[in-house]
Coordinates of C-alpha atoms and ligand atoms in Angstrom, one line a residue:
M1091 CA 0.0 0.0 0.0
K1092 CA 2.7 2.4 1.1
R1093 CA 4.7 1.5 -2.1
K1094 CA 1.7 2.3 -4.3
L1095 CA 1.2 5.7 -2.6
L1096 CA 4.8 6.5 -3.0
G1097 CA 4.7 5.5 -6.7
L1098 CA 1.7 7.7 -7.2
G1099 CA 3.5 10.5 -5.4
L1100 CA 6.3 10.3 -8.0
C1101 CA 3.9 10.4 -10.9
V1102 CA 2.2 13.4 -9.4
A1103 CA 5.5 15.1 -8.9
M1104 CA 6.5 14.4 -12.5
V1105 CA 3.2 15.5 -13.9
M1106 CA 3.5 18.7 -11.9
S1107 CA 7.0 19.2 -13.3
M1108 CA 5.7 18.7 -16.8
F1109 CA 2.9 21.3 -16.4
A1110 CA 5.5 23.7 -14.9
G1111 CA 7.6 22.9 -17.9
C1112 CA 4.9 23.7 -20.4
S1113 CA 4.4 27.1 -18.8
K1114 CA 8.0 28.1 -19.0
D1115 CA 7.6 30.4 -22.0
A1116 CA 4.4 31.8 -20.6
A1117 CA 6.2 32.5 -17.3
E1118 CA 9.0 34.2 -19.0
T1119 CA 6.8 36.5 -21.1
S1120 CA 4.2 37.2 -18.3
A1121 CA 7.0 38.0 -15.8
G1122 CA 8.5 40.1 -18.5
G1123 CA 11.9 38.7 -17.5
D1124 CA 14.1 35.8 -17.8
K1125 CA 13.4 33.4 -15.0
L1126 CA 16.0 30.9 -13.9
V1127 CA 14.4 27.6 -14.6
V1128 CA 15.9 24.7 -12.6
G1129 CA 15.1 21.0 -12.5
F1130 CA 16.1 19.2 -9.3
A1131 CA 16.2 15.4 -9.1
Q1132 CA 16.2 14.6 -5.4
I1133 CA 17.0 11.1 -4.1
G1134 CA 14.1 10.6 -1.7
Q1135 CA 13.2 11.0 1.9
E1136 CA 15.5 8.5 3.6
S1137 CA 16.8 10.7 6.4
G1138 CA 16.3 13.9 8.4
W1139 CA 19.3 15.3 6.6
R1140 CA 17.7 14.7 3.2
D1141 CA 14.4 16.4 4.4
A1142 CA 16.5 19.4 5.6
E1143 CA 18.2 19.7 2.2
T1144 CA 14.9 19.5 0.3
A1145 CA 13.4 22.1 2.6
S1146 CA 16.4 24.4 2.0
I1147 CA 16.1 24.1 -1.8
Q1148 CA 12.3 24.5 -1.9
F1149 CA 12.3 27.4 0.7
Y1150 CA 14.9 29.3 -1.3
A1151 CA 13.0 28.9 -4.5
G1152 CA 9.7 29.8 -2.7
Q1153 CA 11.3 33.0 -1.5
N1154 CA 12.4 34.0 -5.0
L1155 CA 9.4 33.1 -7.1
D1156 CA 9.8 36.2 -9.2
T1157 CA 13.2 35.1 -10.4
I1158 CA 13.3 31.3 -10.0
E1159 CA 11.1 28.5 -11.3
L1160 CA 11.9 25.2 -9.6
K1161 CA 10.8 21.8 -10.9
F1162 CA 11.3 19.2 -8.2
A1163 CA 11.2 15.4 -8.6
D1164 CA 11.5 12.9 -5.7
A1165 CA 13.0 9.6 -7.0
Q1166 CA 12.2 7.5 -3.9
Q1167 CA 15.8 6.2 -3.7
K1168 CA 15.8 4.8 -7.3
Q1169 CA 18.4 5.8 -9.9
E1170 CA 16.0 4.9 -12.7
N1171 CA 13.5 7.5 -11.4
Q1172 CA 16.3 10.1 -11.3
I1173 CA 17.3 9.3 -14.9
K1174 CA 13.6 9.7 -15.9
A1175 CA 13.4 13.1 -14.1
I1176 CA 16.6 14.3 -15.8
K1177 CA 15.3 13.3 -19.2
S1178 CA 12.0 15.1 -18.6
F1179 CA 14.0 18.2 -17.5
I1180 CA 16.0 18.0 -20.8
E1181 CA 12.7 17.9 -22.7
M1182 CA 11.4 20.9 -20.8
K1183 CA 14.6 22.8 -21.8
V1184 CA 15.3 23.9 -18.2
D1185 CA 18.4 26.2 -17.7
V1186 CA 20.2 24.0 -15.2
I1187 CA 19.7 20.5 -13.8
G1188 CA 20.5 19.8 -10.2
L1189 CA 21.0 16.2 -9.0
A1190 CA 21.8 14.5 -5.8
P1191 CA 23.0 11.1 -7.3
V1192 CA 21.7 8.2 -5.3
V1193 CA 24.6 6.1 -6.5
E1194 CA 28.0 7.0 -8.0
T1195 CA 28.0 5.1 -11.3
G1196 CA 25.7 4.8 -14.3
W1197 CA 25.3 8.5 -15.2
D1198 CA 27.3 8.8 -18.4
A1199 CA 24.5 8.4 -20.9
V1200 CA 22.0 10.7 -19.4
F1201 CA 24.6 13.4 -18.5
T1202 CA 25.8 13.2 -22.1
E1203 CA 22.2 13.9 -23.3
A1204 CA 22.1 17.0 -21.0
K1205 CA 25.5 18.1 -22.3
E1206 CA 24.3 17.8 -25.9
A1207 CA 21.2 19.8 -25.1
G1208 CA 23.5 22.5 -23.6
I1209 CA 22.1 22.1 -20.1
P1210 CA 24.7 22.2 -17.3
I1211 CA 24.5 19.7 -14.5
V1212 CA 25.1 20.7 -10.9
L1213 CA 25.9 17.8 -8.5
V1214 CA 24.5 18.4 -5.1
D1215 CA 25.7 16.7 -1.9
R1216 CA 26.8 13.4 -3.5
M1217 CA 29.3 12.9 -6.4
A1218 CA 28.9 11.0 -9.6
D1219 CA 31.7 8.9 -11.2
V1220 CA 31.8 10.7 -14.5
G1221 CA 34.4 12.7 -16.5
D1222 CA 34.9 16.4 -15.5
D1223 CA 33.3 17.5 -18.8
L1224 CA 30.0 16.0 -17.9
Y1225 CA 29.1 18.2 -14.9
S1226 CA 29.7 21.8 -14.0
T1227 CA 30.3 21.7 -10.2
F1228 CA 29.9 19.6 -7.1
I1229 CA 28.4 21.4 -4.1
G1230 CA 29.1 19.3 -0.9
S1231 CA 31.3 17.8 1.7
D1232 CA 34.6 16.0 1.9
F1233 CA 33.3 12.5 2.8
I1234 CA 36.7 11.0 3.2
L1235 CA 37.7 13.6 5.7
E1236 CA 34.4 13.0 7.6
G1237 CA 35.2 9.3 7.8
K1238 CA 38.8 10.1 9.0
N1239 CA 37.5 12.5 11.7
A1240 CA 35.0 9.9 12.8
A1241 CA 37.8 7.3 13.2
D1242 CA 39.9 9.8 15.3
E1243 CA 36.8 10.5 17.5
M1244 CA 36.1 6.8 18.0
A1245 CA 39.7 6.1 18.9
T1246 CA 39.7 8.8 21.5
L1247 CA 36.4 7.5 23.0
L1248 CA 37.9 3.9 23.2
G1249 CA 41.3 4.9 24.5
G1250 CA 42.8 3.4 21.4
S1251 CA 41.5 -0.1 21.6
G1252 CA 38.3 -2.1 21.2
K1253 CA 36.0 -3.9 18.9
I1254 CA 33.5 -2.0 16.8
V1255 CA 30.8 -2.3 14.2
E1256 CA 30.0 -0.1 11.2
L1257 CA 26.7 0.8 9.6
E1258 CA 27.2 1.8 6.0
G1259 CA 25.0 4.1 3.9
T1260 CA 23.3 3.2 0.7
V1261 CA 25.3 0.7 -1.4
G1262 CA 27.1 2.5 -4.2
A1263 CA 26.5 6.1 -2.9
S1264 CA 29.5 8.3 -2.8
A1265 CA 28.7 9.4 0.8
A1266 CA 28.8 5.7 1.8
N1267 CA 31.8 4.7 -0.2
D1268 CA 34.0 7.6 0.9
R1269 CA 32.8 7.6 4.6
K1270 CA 33.9 4.0 4.7
T1271 CA 37.2 4.5 3.0
G1272 CA 38.1 7.5 5.2
F1273 CA 37.2 5.7 8.4
D1274 CA 38.5 2.2 7.6
D1275 CA 41.8 3.5 6.2
Q1276 CA 42.4 5.8 9.2
I1277 CA 41.7 2.9 11.7
A1278 CA 44.0 0.6 9.7
A1279 CA 46.8 3.2 9.6
Q1280 CA 46.6 4.7 13.0
Y1281 CA 44.8 2.4 15.4
P1282 CA 46.0 -1.2 15.2
D1283 CA 44.1 -2.2 18.4
I1284 CA 40.7 -1.2 17.1
Q1285 CA 39.0 -4.0 15.2
I1286 CA 36.1 -3.6 12.9
L1287 CA 34.1 -6.7 13.6
E1288 CA 31.6 -6.2 10.8
S1289 CA 30.4 -3.5 8.4
Q1290 CA 27.0 -3.7 6.7
T1291 CA 24.6 -1.3 4.9
G1292 CA 21.7 0.2 6.8
D1293 CA 20.7 2.2 3.7
F1294 CA 20.9 5.6 5.5
T1295 CA 17.5 4.9 7.2
R1296 CA 16.6 4.6 10.9
S1297 CA 14.7 1.4 10.5
K1298 CA 17.5 -0.4 8.6
G1299 CA 20.1 0.9 11.1
K1300 CA 18.1 -0.6 13.9
E1301 CA 17.6 -3.9 12.1
V1302 CA 21.3 -4.3 11.3
M1303 CA 22.4 -3.3 14.8
E1304 CA 20.0 -5.9 16.2
S1305 CA 21.7 -8.6 14.1
F1306 CA 25.2 -7.3 15.1
L1307 CA 24.2 -7.5 18.8
K1308 CA 22.9 -11.0 18.4
T1309 CA 26.2 -12.1 16.8
Y1310 CA 28.7 -10.3 18.9
G1311 CA 26.8 -9.2 22.1
D1312 CA 29.0 -7.4 24.7
E1313 CA 32.1 -7.7 22.5
I1314 CA 30.9 -4.5 20.7
K1315 CA 32.4 -1.4 22.3
G1316 CA 31.6 1.1 19.6
V1317 CA 29.4 1.7 16.6
Y1318 CA 30.2 4.0 13.7
A1319 CA 27.3 5.0 11.5
H1320 CA 27.5 6.8 8.1
N1321 CA 24.6 9.0 9.2
D1322 CA 22.7 10.0 12.3
D1323 CA 19.4 8.4 11.3
M1324 CA 21.0 4.9 11.3
M1325 CA 22.6 5.7 14.6
L1326 CA 19.2 6.7 16.1
G1327 CA 17.9 3.3 15.0
A1328 CA 21.0 1.6 16.4
I1329 CA 20.5 3.3 19.8
E1330 CA 17.0 1.8 20.0
A1331 CA 18.4 -1.7 19.3
I1332 CA 21.2 -1.2 21.9
K1333 CA 18.7 -0.2 24.6
E1334 CA 16.4 -3.1 23.7
A1335 CA 19.4 -5.5 24.0
G1336 CA 20.0 -4.2 27.6
F1337 CA 23.1 -2.1 26.9
K1338 CA 23.7 1.6 27.5
P1339 CA 24.3 3.5 24.2
G1340 CA 27.0 6.1 24.6
V1341 CA 28.4 4.3 27.6
D1342 CA 28.8 0.5 27.0
I1343 CA 28.8 1.1 23.3
K1344 CA 30.3 4.4 22.1
A1345 CA 28.4 6.0 19.2
V1346 CA 29.9 8.2 16.5
S1347 CA 27.9 9.2 13.4
I1348 CA 27.7 11.9 10.7
D1349 CA 25.3 14.7 9.8
G1350 CA 24.5 16.7 12.9
V1351 CA 20.6 16.5 12.8
K1352 CA 18.7 17.6 15.9
G1353 CA 17.8 14.1 16.9
I1354 CA 21.4 13.1 17.5
F1355 CA 22.0 16.3 19.5
E1356 CA 19.0 15.2 21.7
A1357 CA 20.6 11.7 22.0
M1358 CA 23.9 13.2 22.9
A1359 CA 22.3 15.5 25.5
A1360 CA 20.7 12.4 27.0
G1361 CA 24.1 10.7 27.1
E1362 CA 23.1 8.1 24.5
A1363 CA 25.4 9.2 21.7
N1364 CA 28.9 10.6 21.8
V1365 CA 29.9 12.5 18.7
T1366 CA 28.5 13.7 15.4
I1367 CA 30.5 14.9 12.5
E1368 CA 28.6 17.7 10.9
C1369 CA 27.6 17.6 7.2
N1370 CA 25.6 20.7 6.1
P1371 CA 22.4 20.0 4.2
L1372 CA 21.3 23.7 3.9
L1373 CA 22.6 24.0 0.4
G1374 CA 19.7 25.9 -1.2
P1375 CA 21.4 29.4 -1.4
Q1376 CA 24.7 28.0 -2.8
F1377 CA 22.9 25.8 -5.2
F1378 CA 20.8 28.6 -6.8
D1379 CA 23.8 30.9 -6.8
A1380 CA 25.8 28.4 -8.8
C1381 CA 22.8 27.8 -11.2
A1382 CA 22.4 31.6 -11.8
K1383 CA 26.1 31.9 -12.5
L1384 CA 26.0 29.0 -15.0
K1385 CA 23.0 30.5 -16.8
A1386 CA 24.9 33.8 -17.1
G1387 CA 27.9 31.9 -18.6
E1388 CA 30.1 32.6 -15.6
K1389 CA 32.7 30.2 -14.2
V1390 CA 32.0 28.3 -11.0
D1391 CA 34.5 26.3 -8.9
K1392 CA 34.5 22.6 -9.7
W1393 CA 34.0 21.8 -6.0
I1394 CA 32.1 24.2 -3.7
K1395 CA 33.0 22.7 -0.3
S1396 CA 30.9 23.0 2.8
D1397 CA 32.2 24.4 6.1
E1398 CA 31.6 21.9 8.9
G1399 CA 32.4 21.1 12.5
I1400 CA 32.6 18.2 15.0
Y1401 CA 30.1 18.2 17.9
R1402 CA 30.5 16.2 21.1
Q1403 CA 28.3 15.1 24.0
D1404 CA 29.7 17.7 26.5
T1405 CA 28.3 20.7 24.6
A1406 CA 25.2 19.0 23.0
A1407 CA 22.6 20.5 25.4
T1408 CA 23.9 24.0 24.8
D1409 CA 24.3 23.4 21.1
L1410 CA 20.8 22.0 20.6
P1411 CA 18.9 25.3 20.5
T1412 CA 21.3 26.7 17.9
R1413 CA 20.8 23.8 15.5
K1414 CA 19.0 24.7 12.3
Y1415 CA 18.1 21.1 11.1
Ligands
LIG2679 O1 24.6 12.2 5.1 C1 22.6 11.1 4.7 C2 21.7 11.2 3.5 O2 24.3 12.5 0.7 C3 25.5 13.6 2.3 O3 22.6 11.3 2.4 C4 24.2 13.0 2.0 C5 23.8 11.8 2.9 C6 23.5 12.2 4.3 O4 20.7 10.4 3.4 O5 21.9 11.3 5.9

């Protein structure tokens, strides 16, 4: 049932996009100006982080209706839906296409179509494994560095030794691939007494994070001294599993994750999580700024990097009211 509704949601989103597309010329003439028409192919709604990013993009467009026309498609975590959305944006002759690629590979053909149509592609928050000539810029974080920072934090919490488990993001996503590489490489290089017992995907969702943590706890029980999750939502699920198994999250099992959503600050303030490595989802302003420059034929940096911090349990209660997502 839920599936069907979600499917319907996508169709509605796509149909709305088409209508918006048909009205492009009318919008231009009636506004008497040259609106920036942008198509954005979002991944889905898998995490609080994703919702915050979507809100940032939609809010910015909503605040600038006189200059921006946004066509938004939600792909429900499926690459094929993102490809369909991009193709429809090309047909609508949008000025710029924004994409948060659910996985890294498999984009060459459709990006080439956009290039041939003269439409620049802006990659938002996740990378795609394509040649430099197929996209204009990547706006997002250094995931390798996030993973490396997470490893250092885990090592400090464990005093340099202990057994841990890892909850990976969506299989094939750049955010998952690189957060794993950054973390695992740093552990292997710097902390020989920390052992990763097992690493499995929790698909960036709270429910999967919980499910996978339950199975880790069944297999390894009190051997587990720490959990590293590629995002906070999976950690929030893991915390539930840890409590249900009779352990104290943040104490018996140290918890380090990535994103910086409000929920993890609440968990840290309650002593149930230890560290979050921030990853900024509020990319709307930077995204539209890059789109406007590209439309005007101006150059933009190939990588527009986000400015981010590391947040720990001791300041979580005071940090919480300042958090924007
Ligand atoms: O960390 C995670 C989300 O691509 C950086 O995707 C993003 C990641 C984010 O679902 O929560």
